[in-house]
Amino acid sequence: MKTVRLTAAQAMMRYLANQLNEDGVPYIAGVWAIFGHGNVAGIGEALYCVRDRLQTLRGQNEQSMAHAAIAYSKQLRRRRAMAVTSSIGPGAANMVTAAALAHVNRLPVLFIPGDVFANRGPDPVLQQLEDFGDGTMTVNDCFKPVSRYFDRIMRPEQLLTALPRAMRTMTDPADCGPVTLSFCQDVQAEAYDYPESFFEPKVWRQRRPEPDAQEFEAAVAALKAAKSPVIVAGGGVHFSGATDTLKAFVEKHGIPVVETQAGKSVLAWDHDHNFGPVGVTGAECANIIAEKADLVFGIGTRFQDFTTGSWGLFKNPDRRILALNVQTYDSAKHDAIPLTSDAKIGLERLSAALGDHRFTPPDAAIKAGWFAKADAVTAPPKDGNQLPTDMQVIGAVQRQSRDNTVVMCAAGTMPGELHQLWKAKLPLSYHMEYGFSCMGYEIAGGLGIKMAEPDRDVIVMVGDGSYMMMNSELATSVAMGLKITLVITDNRGYGCINRLQMGTGGAEFNNLYAHTNVHPMAIDFAAHAASMGASARKVSSIAELEEALAAARDATVTTVIVIDTDPYPTPEAGGHFWDVAVPQVSPRAEVNQARVRYEAALKERR
C-alpha cells in the first residue's frame, strides 16, 4: 500500500479538497478562517499548502463567517458547503450559535475549532476551560448538542474514519446538518503515513430514498379519501429540487399549496394553486384553506409553531396529517401518516398512483381579496409627513426588484411581513432564516448568498437592532468585491418585540431605545456603513428609497440605504394565534385581560 507522510492538518485539507458533489465540483467550496494560536501553525500552514485548490476566506467574526457559509449552502440547496475554523476558546465558542442555526435549519457546515493539547503537555493551555471534575471537557463540548456529528481528533489516524463520517452526515438528506471536528492543536502538527488512496477524488451523490410500500399505500388512500386537502410546502421541496415536480403535481390534481417561511417561492406567488403564506405570519386566504382542510399534506416541513399557529390552525374536526419528509423524525410528528421519502420521488410516485384523481381547487377570489389588502398596505404613503411603515418599505423594494432579485432576512419585524407580503416569482428568490431566527445572520447571510450566486441581485432587509448585533461582514463584502444591497429600517430599537410585549398585556419596557436609556441614542448608520467602504445614504421618504434602490441595482460596490420607520404599525389582516405564554396573575389589568384572551385561544388547539 502506497502511503504519503503528512501532518494531520495537511491530510484533512487534502482530503476535503478532493471531495466532489454529483456535478463534479468540490463539495467544500472554501474554508473560512480566523487564525489563533490553536490553529495557525497546524491548520493555517495546511491551508496555505492547498490554497490553489481550496480557497481560504477571512471574515471578521467566527459566528458571522459561519453564517455566510450556512447561507451559501442554503442558497445552493445543500449541494455544496463550506468549512469554518477558529482557534480554541472564544473563537470556538463564537461559532456555537451558528452551529445551532445550522442544526435547526438542517443545513451543512463543517466546524473545525482548535482544541487543547491531546498530550496535556502545556496543561492548561491559553484559553483552556478547566472542568474541576472532568479532565476531558473543553469549550468545544458545547458543540455536541448542536452538531449532527461530533468528533474530537486526538490522533492523526482518527481522520481516516472521522472525515468520511463528516462527509456522510453533511451530504445525507435526512441527517444533514453541522459537523464539528474538534482538532487538538498538537495533533494538527503530528505526522502520519496516510494511504494515498484516502486522497483520491470521491463523488458524494444525493440520495433519493423511495417510499416504503406500506407507508405509500396508506398515503395514497388518505389522499383519495380526502375532500379538501391542502399542501403545506416546506424547505425540503427546495432542497430536493422538487419545485417543478410540485408544480406539475398540483396542476394535475388540483390541490392548493400554502407556503412556510422556508418553503416560500416553491411556486410563483401568482400561480393559480399557490394560496400564499400560512400560519402565524400567514395570509387570510392560506389560513382559511388550512382551517377547513380535512387532510394537511406536509411536504418537506417540520411543522414549526409559526406554520401551525401553535397547532391551533388546522381546525377541521376530521383533519388528518400526511407528512412526506426524508427524515422519519419529521414525518411522524403529531400522529401524522408518515411517508418517509425524497420529496421529488415521493411526489412523482404519488401522482402516478393517483392517476386522474383531481380535487376542486378553492375559489380564487379569496386569494385576490388577500392581495388587494396586501397591495394597499405596501403602497406608497399618501401623507409624506408621516414616518413610513415597514410594509411600505417592502412595497418599495418589491417595485424596484427584478426577476433575479433575492430578498433575505432573519429576525425582527421583517420576517413576518415579508412572509405575508413579498411576491416571490422564482424559486430561491426568497431566503429567510426563520428556524433559529438569529439576529445578526442577515449581512453575513447576504454575503453567502452572493458567493453562491454571483449573478443574483441580493437585497438584505435588516432592522437597526440586528445591524447593531453583527455588521462586520459588511466590510468583508466590500473587500471581496461582492456587492449586496442593505436596506436598514431604523425604528430605534426592537420594534417587533415591543409590539409583542404590548400584545401580551405588557408595558413598553426595555425594547425601544426611548424606554431604555438615560441619554437618547442617535446612531448614524449611513456614516458607520460608509466607514467600512460601502456606498451609504439615508433617505427620508419612500420615493427617495425607490430612487436609491434603482441606483443600487447598477452599483458595483455594496450599497447601504437607511430609512427611519414607525415601530408600531403591523398588517391588520392575516396572521394567526401564536402561543406566547401570558402570566396567570399580574397587578396590571392589561396582562389579566390578555390572559383571558390567551386561555380562550388555547381551547382552539388540537
mmCIF file of C-alpha atoms in Angstrom, residues 34-361:
data_model
loop_
_atom_site.group_PDB
_atom_site.id
_atom_site.type_symbol
_atom_site.label_atom_id
_atom_site.label_comp_id
_atom_site.label_asym_id
_atom_site.label_seq_id
_atom_site.Cartn_x
_atom_site.Cartn_y
_atom_site.Cartn_z
ATOM 1 C CA ILE A 34 -9.637 33.321 11.708
ATOM 2 C CA PHE A 35 -6.289 32.105 12.973
ATOM 3 C CA GLY A 36 -5.109 31.993 16.550
ATOM 4 C CA HIS A 37 -2.542 30.019 18.494
ATOM 5 C CA GLY A 38 -4.792 26.938 18.361
ATOM 6 C CA ASN A 39 -4.951 26.635 14.572
ATOM 7 C CA VAL A 40 -2.460 28.959 12.861
ATOM 8 C CA ALA A 41 0.563 26.643 12.894
ATOM 9 C CA GLY A 42 -1.235 23.421 12.004
ATOM 10 C CA ILE A 43 -4.376 24.245 10.038
ATOM 11 C CA GLY A 44 -3.028 27.583 8.792
ATOM 12 C CA GLU A 45 0.047 26.002 7.216
ATOM 13 C CA ALA A 46 -2.069 23.192 5.773
ATOM 14 C CA LEU A 47 -4.485 25.622 4.134
ATOM 15 C CA TYR A 48 -1.590 27.506 2.622
ATOM 16 C CA CYS A 49 -0.333 24.296 1.017
ATOM 17 C CA VAL A 50 -3.680 23.714 -0.785
ATOM 18 C CA ARG A 51 -4.561 27.365 -1.463
ATOM 19 C CA ASP A 52 -4.704 26.748 -5.225
ATOM 20 C CA ARG A 53 -7.389 24.063 -4.770
ATOM 21 C CA LEU A 54 -9.216 25.011 -1.553
ATOM 22 C CA GLN A 55 -9.848 28.697 -1.032
ATOM 23 C CA THR A 56 -9.239 30.263 2.367
ATOM 24 C CA LEU A 57 -11.537 33.168 3.272
ATOM 25 C CA ARG A 58 -11.071 35.693 6.073
ATOM 26 C CA GLY A 59 -14.036 37.207 7.857
ATOM 27 C CA GLN A 60 -14.312 39.470 10.886
ATOM 28 C CA ASN A 61 -16.134 37.248 13.387
ATOM 29 C CA GLU A 62 -16.270 33.490 13.750
ATOM 30 C CA GLN A 63 -20.045 33.422 14.114
ATOM 31 C CA SER A 64 -20.699 35.613 11.089
ATOM 32 C CA MET A 65 -18.218 33.667 8.952
ATOM 33 C CA ALA A 66 -20.248 30.568 9.740
ATOM 34 C CA HIS A 67 -23.480 32.401 8.896
ATOM 35 C CA ALA A 68 -22.042 33.221 5.471
ATOM 36 C CA ALA A 69 -21.094 29.572 4.984
ATOM 37 C CA ILE A 70 -24.561 28.390 6.003
ATOM 38 C CA ALA A 71 -26.369 30.855 3.728
ATOM 39 C CA TYR A 72 -24.110 29.779 0.874
ATOM 40 C CA SER A 73 -25.202 26.174 1.268
ATOM 41 C CA LYS A 74 -28.880 27.038 1.742
ATOM 42 C CA GLN A 75 -28.939 29.076 -1.459
ATOM 43 C CA LEU A 76 -27.377 26.166 -3.359
ATOM 44 C CA ARG A 77 -29.969 23.711 -1.974
ATOM 45 C CA ARG A 78 -27.284 21.990 0.158
ATOM 46 C CA ARG A 79 -25.359 20.864 -2.939
ATOM 47 C CA ARG A 80 -22.156 22.468 -1.637
ATOM 48 C CA ALA A 81 -20.907 23.521 1.787
ATOM 49 C CA MET A 82 -18.072 25.382 3.463
ATOM 50 C CA ALA A 83 -15.839 24.813 6.461
ATOM 51 C CA VAL A 84 -15.080 27.276 9.260
ATOM 52 C CA THR A 85 -12.034 27.093 11.515
ATOM 53 C CA SER A 86 -11.093 29.004 14.630
ATOM 54 C CA SER A 87 -8.637 28.830 17.477
ATOM 55 C CA ILE A 88 -9.719 27.390 20.814
ATOM 56 C CA GLY A 89 -11.591 29.345 23.471
ATOM 57 C CA PRO A 90 -13.631 32.421 22.468
ATOM 58 C CA GLY A 91 -13.147 31.830 18.751
ATOM 59 C CA ALA A 92 -14.638 28.370 19.028
ATOM 60 C CA ALA A 93 -17.403 29.486 21.406
ATOM 61 C CA ASN A 94 -18.391 32.201 18.944
ATOM 62 C CA MET A 95 -19.326 29.525 16.426
ATOM 63 C CA VAL A 96 -21.724 27.638 18.688
ATOM 64 C CA THR A 97 -24.633 29.970 17.869
ATOM 65 C CA ALA A 98 -24.075 29.391 14.162
ATOM 66 C CA ALA A 99 -23.926 25.634 14.752
ATOM 67 C CA ALA A 100 -27.327 25.800 16.431
ATOM 68 C CA LEU A 101 -28.684 27.792 13.491
ATOM 69 C CA ALA A 102 -27.431 25.177 11.030
ATOM 70 C CA HIS A 103 -28.773 22.338 13.181
ATOM 71 C CA VAL A 104 -32.278 23.805 13.413
ATOM 72 C CA ASN A 105 -32.391 24.539 9.685
ATOM 73 C CA ARG A 106 -30.881 21.177 8.619
ATOM 74 C CA LEU A 107 -28.009 22.859 6.775
ATOM 75 C CA PRO A 108 -24.469 21.501 6.270
ATOM 76 C CA VAL A 109 -21.375 23.278 7.545
ATOM 77 C CA LEU A 110 -18.079 21.861 8.812
ATOM 78 C CA PHE A 111 -16.737 23.394 12.022
ATOM 79 C CA ILE A 112 -13.045 22.835 12.762
ATOM 80 C CA PRO A 113 -12.289 24.524 16.082
ATOM 81 C CA GLY A 114 -8.842 24.145 17.561
ATOM 82 C CA ASP A 115 -8.744 22.314 20.878
ATOM 83 C CA VAL A 116 -6.381 21.713 23.792
ATOM 84 C CA PHE A 117 -3.194 19.652 23.550
ATOM 85 C CA ALA A 118 -4.039 15.945 23.426
ATOM 86 C CA ASN A 119 -0.724 15.201 25.160
ATOM 87 C CA ARG A 120 -1.667 17.550 28.033
ATOM 88 C CA GLY A 121 1.889 18.930 27.992
ATOM 89 C CA PRO A 122 1.195 22.658 28.408
ATOM 90 C CA ASP A 123 -1.897 21.994 30.529
ATOM 91 C CA PRO A 124 -3.726 24.370 30.925
ATOM 92 C CA VAL A 125 -3.033 25.931 27.569
ATOM 93 C CA LEU A 126 -4.050 29.533 26.907
ATOM 94 C CA GLN A 127 -7.872 29.854 26.669
ATOM 95 C CA GLN A 128 -8.425 26.347 28.038
ATOM 96 C CA LEU A 129 -11.556 25.835 30.088
ATOM 97 C CA GLU A 130 -10.805 23.655 33.110
ATOM 98 C CA ASP A 131 -13.587 21.463 34.439
ATOM 99 C CA PHE A 132 -12.735 20.532 38.041
ATOM 100 C CA GLY A 133 -14.400 17.124 37.732
ATOM 101 C CA ASP A 134 -13.805 16.169 34.093
ATOM 102 C CA GLY A 135 -10.354 16.342 32.546
ATOM 103 C CA THR A 136 -11.711 15.688 29.045
ATOM 104 C CA MET A 137 -14.087 18.663 28.995
ATOM 105 C CA THR A 138 -13.295 21.661 26.771
ATOM 106 C CA VAL A 139 -15.243 24.612 25.384
ATOM 107 C CA ASN A 140 -15.783 22.559 22.238
ATOM 108 C CA ASP A 141 -18.062 20.166 24.094
ATOM 109 C CA CYS A 142 -20.644 22.954 23.699
ATOM 110 C CA PHE A 143 -20.864 21.883 20.058
ATOM 111 C CA LYS A 144 -22.166 18.412 20.904
ATOM 112 C CA PRO A 145 -25.888 19.209 21.250
ATOM 113 C CA VAL A 146 -25.834 21.448 18.161
ATOM 114 C CA SER A 147 -23.894 19.113 15.848
ATOM 115 C CA ARG A 148 -25.255 16.242 13.792
ATOM 116 C CA TYR A 149 -21.862 14.596 14.116
ATOM 117 C CA PHE A 150 -19.128 15.443 16.611
ATOM 118 C CA ASP A 151 -15.647 14.039 16.971
ATOM 119 C CA ARG A 152 -12.512 15.111 18.805
ATOM 120 C CA ILE A 153 -9.366 14.436 16.798
ATOM 121 C CA MET A 154 -6.764 13.236 19.307
ATOM 122 C CA ARG A 155 -4.639 11.091 16.984
ATOM 123 C CA PRO A 156 -3.727 11.682 13.319
ATOM 124 C CA GLU A 157 -5.096 8.335 12.129
ATOM 125 C CA GLN A 158 -8.567 9.185 13.505
ATOM 126 C CA LEU A 159 -9.106 11.223 10.341
ATOM 127 C CA LEU A 160 -9.375 8.002 8.348
ATOM 128 C CA THR A 161 -12.780 7.390 9.926
ATOM 129 C CA ALA A 162 -13.814 10.865 11.105
ATOM 130 C CA LEU A 163 -13.621 12.628 7.741
ATOM 131 C CA PRO A 164 -15.778 10.125 5.802
ATOM 132 C CA ARG A 165 -18.323 10.235 8.620
ATOM 133 C CA ALA A 166 -18.347 14.019 8.438
ATOM 134 C CA MET A 167 -18.947 13.951 4.695
ATOM 135 C CA ARG A 168 -21.670 11.335 5.011
ATOM 136 C CA THR A 169 -23.512 13.466 7.537
ATOM 137 C CA MET A 170 -23.338 16.677 5.525
ATOM 138 C CA THR A 171 -24.425 15.024 2.280
ATOM 139 C CA ASP A 172 -27.150 12.798 3.729
ATOM 140 C CA PRO A 173 -30.549 14.406 3.034
ATOM 141 C CA ALA A 174 -32.058 13.014 6.236
ATOM 142 C CA ASP A 175 -29.202 13.611 8.686
ATOM 143 C CA CYS A 176 -27.895 16.768 7.036
ATOM 144 C CA GLY A 177 -26.597 19.395 9.416
ATOM 145 C CA PRO A 178 -23.489 20.793 11.064
ATOM 146 C CA VAL A 179 -20.443 18.647 11.748
ATOM 147 C CA THR A 180 -17.802 19.520 14.333
ATOM 148 C CA LEU A 181 -14.316 18.055 14.213
ATOM 149 C CA SER A 182 -12.653 19.403 17.339
ATOM 150 C CA PHE A 183 -8.977 19.350 16.386
ATOM 151 C CA CYS A 184 -6.409 19.134 19.169
ATOM 152 C CA GLN A 185 -3.719 21.632 18.287
ATOM 153 C CA ASP A 186 -0.724 19.391 18.863
ATOM 154 C CA VAL A 187 -2.329 16.649 16.773
ATOM 155 C CA GLN A 188 -2.750 19.101 13.879
ATOM 156 C CA ALA A 189 1.058 19.192 13.611
ATOM 157 C CA GLU A 190 1.719 15.456 14.082
ATOM 158 C CA ALA A 191 2.697 13.415 11.007
ATOM 159 C CA TYR A 192 1.336 10.043 9.913
ATOM 160 C CA ASP A 193 1.755 7.774 6.902
ATOM 161 C CA TYR A 194 -1.670 8.028 5.240
ATOM 162 C CA PRO A 195 -2.743 5.705 2.418
ATOM 163 C CA GLU A 196 -2.587 7.566 -0.867
ATOM 164 C CA SER A 197 -5.955 6.049 -1.783
ATOM 165 C CA PHE A 198 -7.533 8.113 1.004
ATOM 166 C CA PHE A 199 -6.985 11.238 -1.092
ATOM 167 C CA GLU A 200 -8.373 10.007 -4.370
ATOM 168 C CA PRO A 201 -11.308 12.123 -5.619
ATOM 169 C CA LYS A 202 -14.637 10.868 -4.290
ATOM 170 C CA VAL A 203 -18.106 11.823 -5.530
ATOM 171 C CA TRP A 204 -20.894 12.220 -2.971
ATOM 172 C CA ARG A 205 -24.291 11.880 -4.641
ATOM 173 C CA GLN A 206 -27.641 12.986 -3.271
ATOM 174 C CA ARG A 207 -29.600 10.001 -2.031
ATOM 175 C CA ARG A 208 -33.250 9.938 -3.044
ATOM 176 C CA PRO A 209 -34.991 7.406 -0.785
ATOM 177 C CA GLU A 210 -38.024 5.672 -2.248
ATOM 178 C CA PRO A 211 -41.173 5.446 -0.098
ATOM 179 C CA ASP A 212 -41.882 2.307 1.877
ATOM 180 C CA ALA A 213 -44.607 0.228 0.221
ATOM 181 C CA GLN A 214 -46.938 0.130 3.232
ATOM 182 C CA GLU A 215 -46.483 3.827 4.019
ATOM 183 C CA PHE A 216 -47.075 4.653 0.372
ATOM 184 C CA GLU A 217 -50.290 2.645 0.260
ATOM 185 C CA ALA A 218 -51.611 4.467 3.338
ATOM 186 C CA ALA A 219 -50.654 7.846 1.868
ATOM 187 C CA VAL A 220 -52.453 7.167 -1.419
ATOM 188 C CA ALA A 221 -55.539 6.012 0.460
ATOM 189 C CA ALA A 222 -55.521 9.161 2.605
ATOM 190 C CA LEU A 223 -55.290 11.402 -0.446
ATOM 191 C CA LYS A 224 -58.058 9.591 -2.291
ATOM 192 C CA ALA A 225 -60.312 9.782 0.769
ATOM 193 C CA ALA A 226 -59.780 13.500 1.287
ATOM 194 C CA LYS A 227 -62.350 16.046 0.221
ATOM 195 C CA SER A 228 -60.472 19.288 0.905
ATOM 196 C CA PRO A 229 -56.715 18.652 1.149
ATOM 197 C CA VAL A 230 -54.051 21.335 1.370
ATOM 198 C CA ILE A 231 -50.317 21.035 0.737
ATOM 199 C CA VAL A 232 -48.033 22.738 3.250
ATOM 200 C CA ALA A 233 -44.803 23.222 1.297
ATOM 201 C CA GLY A 234 -41.615 23.498 3.330
ATOM 202 C CA GLY A 235 -37.934 23.973 2.689
ATOM 203 C CA GLY A 236 -37.491 20.303 1.823
ATOM 204 C CA VAL A 237 -39.152 20.990 -1.527
ATOM 205 C CA HIS A 238 -36.284 23.337 -2.369
ATOM 206 C CA PHE A 239 -33.594 21.004 -1.038
ATOM 207 C CA SER A 240 -34.970 18.103 -3.058
ATOM 208 C CA GLY A 241 -35.069 20.202 -6.231
ATOM 209 C CA ALA A 242 -38.760 19.369 -6.407
ATOM 210 C CA THR A 243 -40.276 22.749 -7.292
ATOM 211 C CA ASP A 244 -41.143 21.726 -10.864
ATOM 212 C CA THR A 245 -42.396 18.362 -9.637
ATOM 213 C CA LEU A 246 -44.672 20.054 -7.106
ATOM 214 C CA LYS A 247 -45.950 22.427 -9.783
ATOM 215 C CA ALA A 248 -46.856 19.528 -12.067
ATOM 216 C CA PHE A 249 -48.446 17.606 -9.176
ATOM 217 C CA VAL A 250 -50.786 20.385 -8.055
ATOM 218 C CA GLU A 251 -51.734 21.337 -11.601
ATOM 219 C CA LYS A 252 -52.692 17.751 -12.347
ATOM 220 C CA HIS A 253 -54.552 17.049 -9.112
ATOM 221 C CA GLY A 254 -55.951 20.467 -8.168
ATOM 222 C CA ILE A 255 -54.587 20.665 -4.619
ATOM 223 C CA PRO A 256 -53.948 24.150 -3.183
ATOM 224 C CA VAL A 257 -50.494 24.960 -1.833
ATOM 225 C CA VAL A 258 -49.621 27.133 1.169
ATOM 226 C CA GLU A 259 -46.031 28.036 1.975
ATOM 227 C CA THR A 260 -43.941 28.044 5.138
ATOM 228 C CA GLN A 261 -41.124 30.541 5.633
ATOM 229 C CA ALA A 262 -38.591 28.003 4.335
ATOM 230 C CA GLY A 263 -40.918 26.889 1.549
ATOM 231 C CA LYS A 264 -41.824 30.307 0.210
ATOM 232 C CA SER A 265 -41.058 30.642 -3.523
ATOM 233 C CA VAL A 266 -41.568 26.928 -4.298
ATOM 234 C CA LEU A 267 -44.286 28.243 -6.608
ATOM 235 C CA ALA A 268 -44.562 31.695 -8.129
ATOM 236 C CA TRP A 269 -46.756 33.935 -5.990
ATOM 237 C CA ASP A 270 -49.276 34.302 -8.828
ATOM 238 C CA HIS A 271 -49.524 30.602 -9.669
ATOM 239 C CA ASP A 272 -53.184 29.564 -9.621
ATOM 240 C CA HIS A 273 -52.574 26.904 -6.955
ATOM 241 C CA ASN A 274 -50.359 28.980 -4.662
ATOM 242 C CA PHE A 275 -52.543 30.460 -1.933
ATOM 243 C CA GLY A 276 -49.687 32.146 -0.140
ATOM 244 C CA PRO A 277 -48.023 32.079 3.275
ATOM 245 C CA VAL A 278 -49.521 30.037 6.083
ATOM 246 C CA GLY A 279 -49.685 30.287 9.862
ATOM 247 C CA VAL A 280 -48.888 32.999 12.368
ATOM 248 C CA THR A 281 -47.493 35.240 9.633
ATOM 249 C CA GLY A 282 -49.839 33.844 7.018
ATOM 250 C CA ALA A 283 -52.275 35.305 4.535
ATOM 251 C CA GLU A 284 -56.013 35.175 5.140
ATOM 252 C CA CYS A 285 -56.542 33.031 2.050
ATOM 253 C CA ALA A 286 -53.979 30.433 3.083
ATOM 254 C CA ASN A 287 -55.203 30.221 6.662
ATOM 255 C CA ILE A 288 -58.850 29.898 5.609
ATOM 256 C CA ILE A 289 -57.927 26.900 3.467
ATOM 257 C CA ALA A 290 -55.766 25.407 6.236
ATOM 258 C CA GLU A 291 -58.550 25.772 8.810
ATOM 259 C CA LYS A 292 -61.022 23.871 6.619
ATOM 260 C CA ALA A 293 -58.663 21.194 5.300
ATOM 261 C CA ASP A 294 -59.503 17.592 6.166
ATOM 262 C CA LEU A 295 -56.048 16.435 5.044
ATOM 263 C CA VAL A 296 -52.962 18.541 5.778
ATOM 264 C CA PHE A 297 -50.295 17.242 3.411
ATOM 265 C CA GLY A 298 -46.921 18.476 4.630
ATOM 266 C CA ILE A 299 -44.045 18.199 2.150
ATOM 267 C CA GLY A 300 -40.551 18.848 3.471
ATOM 268 C CA THR A 301 -41.772 20.766 6.515
ATOM 269 C CA ARG A 302 -41.013 20.203 10.171
ATOM 270 C CA PHE A 303 -44.354 21.798 11.211
ATOM 271 C CA GLN A 304 -42.828 24.596 13.266
ATOM 272 C CA ASP A 305 -45.176 26.540 15.571
ATOM 273 C CA PHE A 306 -45.364 29.534 13.207
ATOM 274 C CA THR A 307 -46.524 27.198 10.437
ATOM 275 C CA THR A 308 -49.196 25.501 12.537
ATOM 276 C CA GLY A 309 -50.343 28.513 14.551
ATOM 277 C CA SER A 310 -49.031 26.657 17.597
ATOM 278 C CA TRP A 311 -51.234 23.766 16.438
ATOM 279 C CA GLY A 312 -54.375 25.861 16.589
ATOM 280 C CA LEU A 313 -54.683 26.486 12.840
ATOM 281 C CA PHE A 314 -55.961 23.185 11.471
ATOM 282 C CA LYS A 315 -59.475 23.297 12.908
ATOM 283 C CA ASN A 316 -61.385 20.713 10.863
ATOM 284 C CA PRO A 317 -62.503 18.075 13.408
ATOM 285 C CA ASP A 318 -61.913 15.360 10.814
ATOM 286 C CA ARG A 319 -58.482 16.547 9.756
ATOM 287 C CA ARG A 320 -55.576 14.172 9.372
ATOM 288 C CA ILE A 321 -51.924 14.923 8.690
ATOM 289 C CA LEU A 322 -49.893 13.297 5.943
ATOM 290 C CA ALA A 323 -46.182 14.073 6.202
ATOM 291 C CA LEU A 324 -43.847 13.471 3.281
ATOM 292 C CA ASN A 325 -40.326 14.000 4.575
ATOM 293 C CA VAL A 326 -36.919 12.496 4.028
ATOM 294 C CA GLN A 327 -36.368 12.449 7.810
ATOM 295 C CA THR A 328 -38.525 9.972 9.750
ATOM 296 C CA TYR A 329 -38.404 12.224 12.812
ATOM 297 C CA ASP A 330 -40.341 14.875 10.892
ATOM 298 C CA SER A 331 -42.676 12.527 9.048
ATOM 299 C CA ALA A 332 -44.057 11.065 12.287
ATOM 300 C CA LYS A 333 -44.874 14.284 14.140
ATOM 301 C CA HIS A 334 -48.295 14.790 15.732
ATOM 302 C CA ASP A 335 -49.566 11.330 14.826
ATOM 303 C CA ALA A 336 -49.114 12.013 11.115
ATOM 304 C CA ILE A 337 -49.478 9.401 8.426
ATOM 305 C CA PRO A 338 -45.762 9.078 7.653
ATOM 306 C CA LEU A 339 -44.324 8.901 4.168
ATOM 307 C CA THR A 340 -40.557 8.860 4.526
ATOM 308 C CA SER A 341 -39.136 9.626 1.110
ATOM 309 C CA ASP A 342 -37.323 12.146 -1.018
ATOM 310 C CA ALA A 343 -39.842 14.867 -1.889
ATOM 311 C CA LYS A 344 -39.314 14.704 -5.643
ATOM 312 C CA ILE A 345 -39.513 10.916 -5.802
ATOM 313 C CA GLY A 346 -42.445 10.802 -3.392
ATOM 314 C CA LEU A 347 -44.496 13.305 -5.412
ATOM 315 C CA GLU A 348 -43.769 11.508 -8.669
ATOM 316 C CA ARG A 349 -44.870 8.178 -7.200
ATOM 317 C CA LEU A 350 -47.987 9.676 -5.621
ATOM 318 C CA SER A 351 -49.013 11.392 -8.843
ATOM 319 C CA ALA A 352 -48.741 8.149 -10.777
ATOM 320 C CA ALA A 353 -50.791 6.304 -8.155
ATOM 321 C CA LEU A 354 -53.484 8.989 -8.075
ATOM 322 C CA GLY A 355 -53.865 8.832 -11.846
ATOM 323 C CA ASP A 356 -56.598 11.233 -12.971
ATOM 324 C CA HIS A 357 -57.906 11.790 -9.444
ATOM 325 C CA ARG A 358 -58.499 15.516 -9.112
ATOM 326 C CA PHE A 359 -59.817 17.814 -6.395
ATOM 327 C CA THR A 360 -61.784 21.021 -6.777
ATOM 328 C CA PRO A 361 -59.445 23.941 -6.039
#
